[in-house]
Short mmCIF file of C-alpha atoms and ligand atoms in Angstrom, two decimals:
data_model
loop_
_atom_site.label_atom_id
_atom_site.label_comp_id
_atom_site.label_asym_id
_atom_site.label_seq_id
_atom_site.Cartn_x
_atom_site.Cartn_y
_atom_site.Cartn_z
CA MET A 1 0.31 -0.09 0.05
CA LEU A 2 3.14 2.39 0.73
CA HIS A 3 4.88 1.21 -2.02
CA LEU A 4 1.58 2.55 -4.69
CA TYR A 5 1.10 5.45 -2.41
CA SER A 6 4.90 6.60 -2.91
CA THR A 7 5.04 5.71 -7.00
CA MET A 8 1.41 7.35 -6.96
CA GLU A 9 2.97 10.53 -5.38
CA SER A 10 5.45 10.54 -8.05
CA LYS A 11 2.88 11.39 -10.80
CA ILE A 12 2.20 14.99 -9.23
CA CYS A 13 3.30 17.47 -11.47
CA SER A 14 7.08 18.74 -10.13
CA ARG A 15 6.16 22.18 -10.51
CA ILE A 16 3.50 22.05 -8.01
CA LYS A 17 5.58 19.69 -5.63
CA SER A 18 8.38 21.67 -5.54
CA LEU A 19 5.92 24.24 -3.88
CA GLN A 20 5.94 25.58 -0.28
CA PHE A 21 3.41 25.37 2.25
CA SER A 22 2.32 28.81 2.67
CA VAL A 23 4.83 29.87 6.25
CA ILE A 24 2.04 32.40 6.98
CA ARG A 25 -0.79 30.65 6.91
CA GLU A 26 0.71 27.23 9.21
CA MET A 27 1.53 29.90 11.63
CA SER A 28 -1.28 31.67 11.60
CA GLN A 29 -2.80 28.26 11.80
CA ARG A 30 -0.44 27.39 14.40
CA ALA A 31 -1.66 30.94 16.79
CA ALA A 32 -5.76 30.55 16.01
CA GLY A 33 -5.02 27.39 18.31
CA MET A 34 -3.29 29.00 21.18
CA ASP A 35 -5.47 31.12 24.23
CA ASP A 36 -4.40 34.50 24.88
CA CYS A 37 -2.36 34.96 21.43
CA ILE A 38 -2.30 38.29 19.86
CA SER A 39 -1.53 37.84 16.07
CA LEU A 40 0.12 40.45 14.32
CA GLY A 41 0.82 37.51 11.53
CA ILE A 42 -2.06 37.01 8.82
CA GLY A 43 -2.30 40.89 7.01
CA GLU A 44 -6.13 40.39 6.76
CA PRO A 45 -7.82 44.06 8.25
CA ASP A 46 -9.77 43.39 11.11
CA PHE A 47 -12.83 45.65 10.42
CA ASP A 48 -15.99 43.82 9.28
CA THR A 49 -17.23 45.36 5.54
CA PRO A 50 -19.64 47.33 6.47
CA ASP A 51 -23.08 47.35 6.97
CA GLN A 52 -24.42 49.15 3.77
CA VAL A 53 -22.38 47.38 1.38
CA ILE A 54 -24.12 43.90 3.00
CA THR A 55 -27.15 45.43 2.51
CA GLN A 56 -26.83 46.62 -0.71
CA ALA A 57 -25.97 43.34 -1.82
CA MET A 58 -28.08 41.11 -0.24
CA GLN A 59 -30.45 43.04 -1.86
CA ASP A 60 -28.64 42.39 -5.11
CA VAL A 61 -28.85 38.79 -4.63
CA ARG A 62 -32.56 38.70 -4.07
CA ASN A 63 -33.37 40.79 -7.13
CA GLY A 64 -31.55 38.21 -9.26
CA TYR A 65 -27.68 38.39 -9.21
CA THR A 66 -27.72 34.56 -8.47
CA HIS A 67 -26.63 34.16 -12.43
CA TYR A 68 -22.77 33.65 -14.14
CA ALA A 69 -21.85 37.18 -14.44
CA PRO A 70 -20.47 38.68 -17.74
CA ALA A 71 -17.12 36.36 -18.11
CA GLN A 72 -15.15 40.30 -17.98
CA GLY A 73 -17.39 41.45 -15.06
CA ASP A 74 -20.34 43.12 -14.01
CA LEU A 75 -21.32 45.51 -16.67
CA GLU A 76 -22.34 48.59 -14.54
CA LEU A 77 -18.76 47.90 -12.03
CA LEU A 78 -16.81 47.35 -14.81
CA ASP A 79 -18.52 50.88 -16.12
CA PHE A 80 -17.90 52.40 -12.58
CA LEU A 81 -14.45 51.54 -12.39
CA SER A 82 -13.59 52.26 -15.78
CA SER A 83 -14.69 56.32 -14.61
CA GLN A 84 -12.55 56.04 -11.70
CA LEU A 85 -9.60 54.63 -13.03
CA SER A 86 -9.27 56.97 -15.94
CA GLU A 87 -9.88 59.81 -13.14
CA GLU A 88 -7.24 59.01 -10.61
CA THR A 89 -5.02 57.85 -13.34
CA GLY A 90 -5.35 60.57 -15.94
CA LEU A 91 -5.37 58.08 -18.46
CA SER A 92 -8.04 56.79 -20.87
CA ILE A 93 -9.33 53.08 -19.51
CA PRO A 94 -12.52 52.35 -21.62
CA ALA A 95 -13.68 49.04 -19.41
CA SER A 96 -12.88 46.84 -22.95
CA ARG A 97 -8.93 47.50 -20.61
CA ILE A 98 -10.43 46.40 -17.19
CA VAL A 99 -11.36 42.78 -15.69
CA VAL A 100 -12.95 41.82 -12.80
CA THR A 101 -10.75 38.85 -10.81
CA PRO A 102 -10.59 36.61 -7.70
CA GLY A 103 -9.22 39.01 -5.44
CA GLY A 104 -6.04 40.38 -6.98
CA MET A 105 -4.54 37.10 -7.13
CA GLY A 106 -7.22 36.15 -9.75
CA ALA A 107 -5.53 39.30 -11.96
CA LEU A 108 -1.78 38.17 -11.28
CA SER A 109 -1.91 34.39 -11.91
CA ALA A 110 -4.40 35.10 -14.96
CA THR A 111 -1.68 37.82 -16.45
CA LEU A 112 1.55 35.44 -16.00
CA GLN A 113 -0.47 32.75 -17.15
CA THR A 114 -0.82 34.53 -20.69
CA VAL A 115 2.43 36.20 -21.27
CA LEU A 116 4.60 33.40 -19.66
CA GLU A 117 6.81 31.03 -21.31
CA PRO A 118 8.79 28.08 -20.14
CA GLY A 119 11.48 29.48 -18.61
CA ASP A 120 10.61 32.91 -18.81
CA GLU A 121 12.14 35.39 -16.52
CA VAL A 122 9.95 37.21 -13.71
CA LEU A 123 11.74 40.02 -11.95
CA ILE A 124 10.36 40.61 -8.54
CA PRO A 125 12.22 42.99 -5.83
CA GLU A 126 13.14 41.05 -2.89
CA PRO A 127 11.45 40.67 -0.07
CA TYR A 128 8.47 39.72 -1.34
CA PHE A 129 4.86 38.08 -0.81
CA PRO A 130 5.44 34.63 -1.21
CA SER A 131 2.26 33.53 -3.10
CA TYR A 132 4.42 35.96 -6.27
CA ASN A 133 6.93 32.79 -6.44
CA ALA A 134 4.26 30.20 -6.14
CA HIS A 135 2.39 31.65 -9.24
CA VAL A 136 5.45 32.62 -11.18
CA ILE A 137 6.26 28.74 -10.91
CA MET A 138 2.77 27.74 -11.62
CA ALA A 139 2.69 29.78 -15.28
CA GLY A 140 6.00 28.17 -16.17
CA GLY A 141 8.06 30.83 -15.16
CA LYS A 142 11.60 31.21 -13.00
CA VAL A 143 11.88 34.09 -10.19
CA ILE A 144 14.68 36.51 -10.54
CA PRO A 145 15.09 38.33 -6.97
CA VAL A 146 16.33 41.61 -7.19
CA PRO A 147 17.33 41.83 -3.67
CA THR A 148 16.76 45.21 -1.78
CA HIS A 149 18.30 45.78 2.06
CA PHE A 150 17.43 47.41 5.16
CA GLN A 151 20.03 50.16 4.87
CA THR A 152 18.52 51.70 1.72
CA GLY A 153 15.12 51.35 3.42
CA PHE A 154 13.97 48.36 1.07
CA THR A 155 13.20 50.99 -2.03
CA LEU A 156 14.51 49.14 -5.30
CA ARG A 157 17.46 50.32 -6.64
CA PRO A 158 17.17 51.14 -10.24
CA GLU A 159 20.81 50.02 -11.20
CA ASP A 160 20.19 46.44 -9.00
CA LEU A 161 17.07 45.61 -11.06
CA ALA A 162 18.74 46.77 -14.62
CA GLN A 163 21.92 44.50 -13.53
CA ARG A 164 19.96 41.06 -13.20
CA ILE A 165 17.78 41.53 -16.57
CA THR A 166 18.64 38.72 -19.13
CA ASP A 167 17.58 37.97 -23.02
CA LYS A 168 15.00 35.46 -21.24
CA SER A 169 13.15 38.29 -18.34
CA LYS A 170 9.84 39.27 -19.65
CA VAL A 171 8.13 40.65 -16.35
CA LEU A 172 8.95 42.65 -13.84
CA LEU A 173 6.81 42.38 -10.85
CA LEU A 174 6.43 45.42 -8.38
CA ASN A 175 4.86 46.23 -5.48
CA SER A 176 4.47 49.32 -3.89
CA PRO A 177 3.23 49.83 -1.52
CA ASN A 178 4.57 46.84 0.08
CA ASN A 179 4.01 43.63 1.70
CA PRO A 180 6.24 42.81 3.87
CA THR A 181 8.44 46.40 4.06
CA GLY A 182 5.96 49.15 3.72
CA ASN A 183 8.45 50.52 1.61
CA VAL A 184 6.18 52.77 -1.06
CA LEU A 185 8.11 54.12 -4.46
CA ASP A 186 9.25 57.50 -4.96
CA SER A 187 8.33 59.56 -8.11
CA GLU A 188 12.05 59.67 -9.03
CA THR A 189 12.90 55.72 -8.57
CA LEU A 190 9.41 54.93 -10.31
CA ASP A 191 10.36 57.36 -13.31
CA GLN A 192 13.93 55.58 -13.47
CA ILE A 193 12.53 51.52 -12.98
CA ALA A 194 9.91 53.05 -15.94
CA ARG A 195 12.95 54.00 -18.04
CA ILE A 196 14.25 50.69 -18.13
CA ALA A 197 10.90 49.10 -18.62
CA ARG A 198 10.92 51.33 -21.73
CA ASP A 199 14.37 50.24 -23.52
CA ARG A 200 14.36 46.30 -21.76
CA GLU A 201 10.65 45.74 -22.69
CA LEU A 202 9.45 44.45 -20.07
CA ILE A 203 5.90 43.50 -18.93
CA VAL A 204 5.99 46.06 -15.24
CA LEU A 205 2.92 44.18 -13.00
CA SER A 206 1.69 46.42 -11.03
CA ASP A 207 0.64 45.16 -7.30
CA GLU A 208 -1.18 48.05 -5.81
CA VAL A 209 -4.02 46.31 -3.70
CA TYR A 210 -2.44 48.50 -0.63
CA ASP A 211 -3.06 52.33 -3.19
CA ARG A 212 -5.08 53.02 -0.31
CA MET A 213 -3.26 53.22 2.56
CA VAL A 214 -0.15 55.75 1.55
CA PHE A 215 0.64 57.54 4.73
CA GLU A 216 2.79 60.47 2.83
CA GLY A 217 1.62 62.28 -0.21
CA ARG A 218 -0.29 60.89 -3.11
CA PHE A 219 -0.04 57.27 -4.32
CA GLU A 220 1.73 57.33 -7.49
CA SER A 221 1.40 54.50 -10.05
CA ILE A 222 4.09 53.53 -12.63
CA VAL A 223 1.40 52.78 -15.41
CA THR A 224 1.41 57.06 -15.54
CA ARG A 225 4.66 57.23 -16.74
CA PRO A 226 5.54 58.31 -20.26
CA GLY A 227 4.85 55.08 -22.67
CA MET A 228 4.43 52.93 -19.66
CA ALA A 229 0.06 52.19 -20.30
CA GLU A 230 1.05 50.10 -23.32
CA GLN A 231 2.95 48.03 -21.21
CA THR A 232 1.75 47.71 -17.80
CA VAL A 233 -0.84 45.74 -15.89
CA VAL A 234 -2.22 46.98 -12.81
CA ILE A 235 -3.33 45.01 -10.08
CA LYS A 236 -6.47 46.38 -7.64
CA SER A 237 -8.04 44.49 -5.45
CA CYS A 238 -11.11 45.58 -2.99
CA SER A 239 -9.44 42.64 -0.55
CA LYS A 240 -7.45 45.26 2.41
CA THR A 241 -9.68 48.54 0.67
CA PHE A 242 -13.08 47.75 1.64
CA ALA A 243 -12.42 45.16 4.32
CA MET A 244 -14.15 42.41 1.82
CA THR A 245 -11.28 39.85 1.79
CA GLY A 246 -13.47 37.21 1.70
CA TRP A 247 -15.27 38.23 -0.98
CA ARG A 248 -12.78 37.51 -3.43
CA VAL A 249 -13.10 40.52 -5.97
CA GLY A 250 -10.48 41.94 -7.46
CA TYR A 251 -9.53 43.78 -11.08
CA ALA A 252 -7.07 44.62 -13.26
CA PHE A 253 -6.57 47.46 -16.28
CA GLY A 254 -4.09 47.05 -19.18
CA PRO A 255 -3.07 47.46 -22.43
CA ASP A 256 -5.21 46.55 -25.58
CA TRP A 257 -3.01 44.39 -26.95
CA LEU A 258 -2.73 42.35 -24.04
CA MET A 259 -6.03 42.16 -22.21
CA PRO A 260 -8.41 40.02 -24.52
CA ASP A 261 -5.91 37.45 -23.75
CA VAL A 262 -5.61 37.64 -19.89
CA ILE A 263 -10.13 37.95 -19.94
CA LYS A 264 -9.80 34.81 -21.79
CA VAL A 265 -7.53 33.01 -19.11
CA VAL A 266 -9.86 34.36 -16.67
CA ASN A 267 -12.71 33.45 -18.64
CA TYR A 268 -11.56 29.56 -18.96
CA ALA A 269 -10.38 29.73 -15.05
CA THR A 270 -12.82 30.95 -13.03
CA THR A 271 -15.86 31.53 -15.97
CA CYS A 272 -16.51 34.43 -13.58
CA VAL A 273 -16.24 36.24 -10.17
CA ASN A 274 -19.21 35.43 -7.94
CA SER A 275 -22.18 38.13 -8.94
CA PRO A 276 -22.75 38.76 -5.23
CA GLY A 277 -19.52 39.79 -4.48
CA GLN A 278 -19.03 41.98 -8.03
CA ARG A 279 -22.42 44.15 -6.78
CA ALA A 280 -20.85 44.37 -3.45
CA ALA A 281 -17.58 45.78 -4.91
CA LEU A 282 -19.81 48.30 -6.98
CA ALA A 283 -21.65 49.22 -4.14
CA ALA A 284 -18.33 49.93 -2.00
CA LEU A 285 -16.94 51.63 -4.16
CA ARG A 286 -20.12 53.77 -5.13
CA MET A 287 -21.12 54.33 -1.37
CA ASP A 288 -19.54 57.56 0.82
CA GLN A 289 -15.64 57.09 0.96
CA SER A 290 -15.66 57.47 4.93
CA PRO A 291 -15.61 54.68 6.73
CA PHE A 292 -12.78 53.22 4.37
CA ILE A 293 -10.67 57.07 4.94
CA ALA A 294 -11.52 56.02 8.73
CA MET A 295 -10.18 52.46 8.82
CA SER A 296 -7.04 53.33 6.27
CA GLU A 297 -6.35 56.23 9.09
CA SER A 298 -6.68 53.73 12.03
CA PHE A 299 -3.65 51.85 10.05
CA GLN A 300 -1.86 54.53 9.59
CA ARG A 301 -2.41 55.49 13.34
CA ARG A 302 -1.45 51.41 14.27
CA VAL A 303 1.76 51.50 12.05
CA GLY A 304 3.04 54.68 13.74
CA LEU A 305 2.08 53.22 17.58
CA LEU A 306 4.19 50.29 16.42
CA TRP A 307 6.59 52.27 15.22
CA LYS A 308 7.50 54.51 17.78
CA ARG A 309 7.74 51.22 20.08
CA LEU A 310 9.84 49.36 18.04
CA ASP A 311 12.26 52.75 17.46
CA GLN A 312 12.77 52.21 21.49
CA MET A 313 13.57 48.96 22.11
CA SER A 314 17.12 48.29 21.64
CA GLY A 315 18.76 45.45 19.81
CA ILE A 316 15.83 46.31 16.94
CA ARG A 317 15.37 48.62 14.24
CA CYS A 318 13.10 50.07 11.96
CA HIS A 319 11.73 52.05 9.81
CA ARG A 320 8.87 53.93 9.77
CA PRO A 321 6.55 52.72 6.83
CA ALA A 322 5.31 54.69 3.98
CA GLY A 323 2.42 52.87 3.39
CA SER A 324 0.44 49.04 3.79
CA PHE A 325 -0.47 48.27 7.40
CA TYR A 326 3.11 46.21 7.78
CA LEU A 327 6.37 46.88 9.64
CA PHE A 328 9.51 44.77 8.76
CA PRO A 329 12.04 45.77 11.67
CA GLU A 330 15.67 44.22 11.53
CA ILE A 331 16.58 42.05 14.77
CA SER A 332 19.92 42.13 14.75
CA GLY A 333 20.02 42.77 18.19
CA VAL A 334 18.54 39.15 19.26
CA ASP A 335 20.77 36.07 19.55
CA LEU A 336 17.92 34.25 16.77
CA ASP A 337 17.25 33.63 13.15
CA SER A 338 14.17 35.08 12.15
CA THR A 339 12.20 31.82 12.01
CA ARG A 340 13.62 31.29 15.59
CA PHE A 341 12.45 34.51 16.39
CA ALA A 342 8.76 33.84 15.18
CA GLN A 343 8.40 30.33 16.80
CA SER A 344 10.33 31.29 20.56
CA LEU A 345 7.86 34.42 20.70
CA LEU A 346 5.06 32.85 19.79
CA GLU A 347 5.85 29.88 22.16
CA GLU A 348 7.16 32.13 25.00
CA GLU A 349 4.69 34.92 24.67
CA ARG A 350 1.86 34.10 22.44
CA VAL A 351 2.34 37.13 19.84
CA LEU A 352 2.59 35.92 16.37
CA VAL A 353 4.59 37.77 13.85
CA ILE A 354 6.07 36.58 10.59
CA PRO A 355 9.55 35.45 10.02
CA GLY A 356 10.99 37.45 7.22
CA ALA A 357 13.09 34.27 5.89
CA ALA A 358 9.36 33.69 4.73
CA PHE A 359 9.99 36.77 1.85
CA GLY A 360 13.06 35.41 0.18
CA PRO A 361 16.85 35.54 2.16
CA SER A 362 16.89 38.99 1.93
CA GLY A 363 14.04 39.12 4.70
CA GLU A 364 15.82 37.14 7.10
CA GLY A 365 17.02 39.22 10.31
CA CYS A 366 13.61 40.63 9.97
CA VAL A 367 10.06 40.00 10.85
CA ARG A 368 6.94 41.26 9.45
CA ILE A 369 4.71 42.79 11.69
CA ALA A 370 1.12 43.46 10.78
CA GLY A 371 -1.39 46.10 12.71
CA THR A 372 -4.31 44.76 12.21
CA VAL A 373 -5.41 44.11 16.21
CA ASP A 374 -6.57 47.61 17.78
CA GLU A 375 -4.31 49.67 19.29
CA GLU A 376 -4.84 48.04 23.20
CA GLN A 377 -3.55 44.87 21.81
CA LEU A 378 -1.00 46.10 20.22
CA GLU A 379 0.45 47.72 22.70
CA LYS A 380 0.05 44.32 24.91
CA ALA A 381 1.78 42.86 22.14
CA MET A 382 4.55 45.29 22.02
CA ASP A 383 4.66 44.71 25.91
CA ARG A 384 5.52 41.01 24.79
CA LEU A 385 7.85 41.63 22.49
CA GLN A 386 9.97 44.08 24.39
CA ARG A 387 10.17 41.72 27.26
CA PHE A 388 11.07 38.89 24.61
CA VAL A 389 13.93 40.93 22.85
CA HIS A 390 15.25 41.66 26.22
CA SER A 391 15.65 38.67 27.63
CA ARG A 392 17.24 37.06 24.63
CA ALA A 393 19.18 40.06 23.77
CA LYS A 394 23.06 39.17 21.81
N1 PMP B 1 -0.74 41.16 -3.40
C1 PMP B 1 0.14 41.41 -2.14
C2 PMP B 1 0.84 41.92 -1.79
C3 PMP B 1 -0.44 41.40 -0.90
O1 PMP B 1 -0.80 41.38 -0.12
C4 PMP B 1 -2.33 40.25 -1.64
C5 PMP B 1 -2.85 39.85 0.03
N2 PMP B 1 -2.07 39.56 1.35
C6 PMP B 1 -2.46 40.39 -2.30
C7 PMP B 1 -2.22 40.68 -3.50
C8 PMP B 1 -4.25 39.46 -2.86
O2 PMP B 1 -5.23 40.14 -1.73
P1 PMP B 1 -6.48 39.52 -2.82
O3 PMP B 1 -6.50 38.10 -3.42
O4 PMP B 1 -7.38 39.07 -1.68
O5 PMP B 1 -6.97 40.56 -3.56
#
């Protein structure tokens, strides 16, 4: 029996076998079974979807939105997105260049599947959101990490990017505001990256799912740089913006030459995004935005609180994040690698953080902290962390 099991198992495709289970989910599950544990682990807003959105979506469901939606997306939603995205970017983005997807993740996987041939290279500034690696591999591509560093605030250095481009480079995956580092690409860096992407004809996948969580100045997208609308796919999501992670609605827009094929992939992979979720997304986009602005302000306050506490801890160094709800402190004053740090902190103090190594080798030496619980809990978690760091100081 055992023999049969192992020969049958060898039939599983090696690409999929090579993927690791998600460290974030694994650690979060362990923490969920512990009493009095404060989870700063999974990147999920603790706010609920506002009542107004739920009521509208339920009403729409009662009125017949229980059928397949058009493959590309609910027509009213596409229309709304077309106006909003055109206004936000100053570009003309007709509905024909937009697709609604199962979360931002659905847009990412569909675009990668649309463009990658086996062995094509995808450049990704590292540390990066671990699902990127899985999606590139599932689409047959190869990840080329472009390391970024604590010393430079984890900003992508254009020269580091340029150095890693080869004949096989096809996609550059950007994520600003960044998970896990909280880095936001500034105007000048965006100009320089755009220049490289244009010269080397890279398709840029710009993951902007945290675009409403920028704490200083306005969010800027690489798609607004000259010529970049022709070679950029922008990914957005309702998950974090509207506290709608479980509804699974995201969307993407890109150039005319590419989007019909992306839509084809979304259609075959999913038929369509669930109709109630799309109606909920439309309700969230249309309503008075003040509850969502308040949510983003609350994340900003929490990140400020966490940063202040971390900044005062000896043995810890931390940049103040410019966006997202993550902090990525360096733990060099403690005699543990990031994995053992996170495991011991969880076991001894019941605080969940994610080891930096989960985001690639350049994340080693740091841990990710998500500001996704209220301020009282955050203070308590920081008291525990401080005690832990003190007890383990080098
Ligand atoms: N991109 C980044 C950087 C993320 O952190 C996440 C979720 N954690 C996603 C994409 C995907 O989010 P969703 O599919 O829920 O829109």
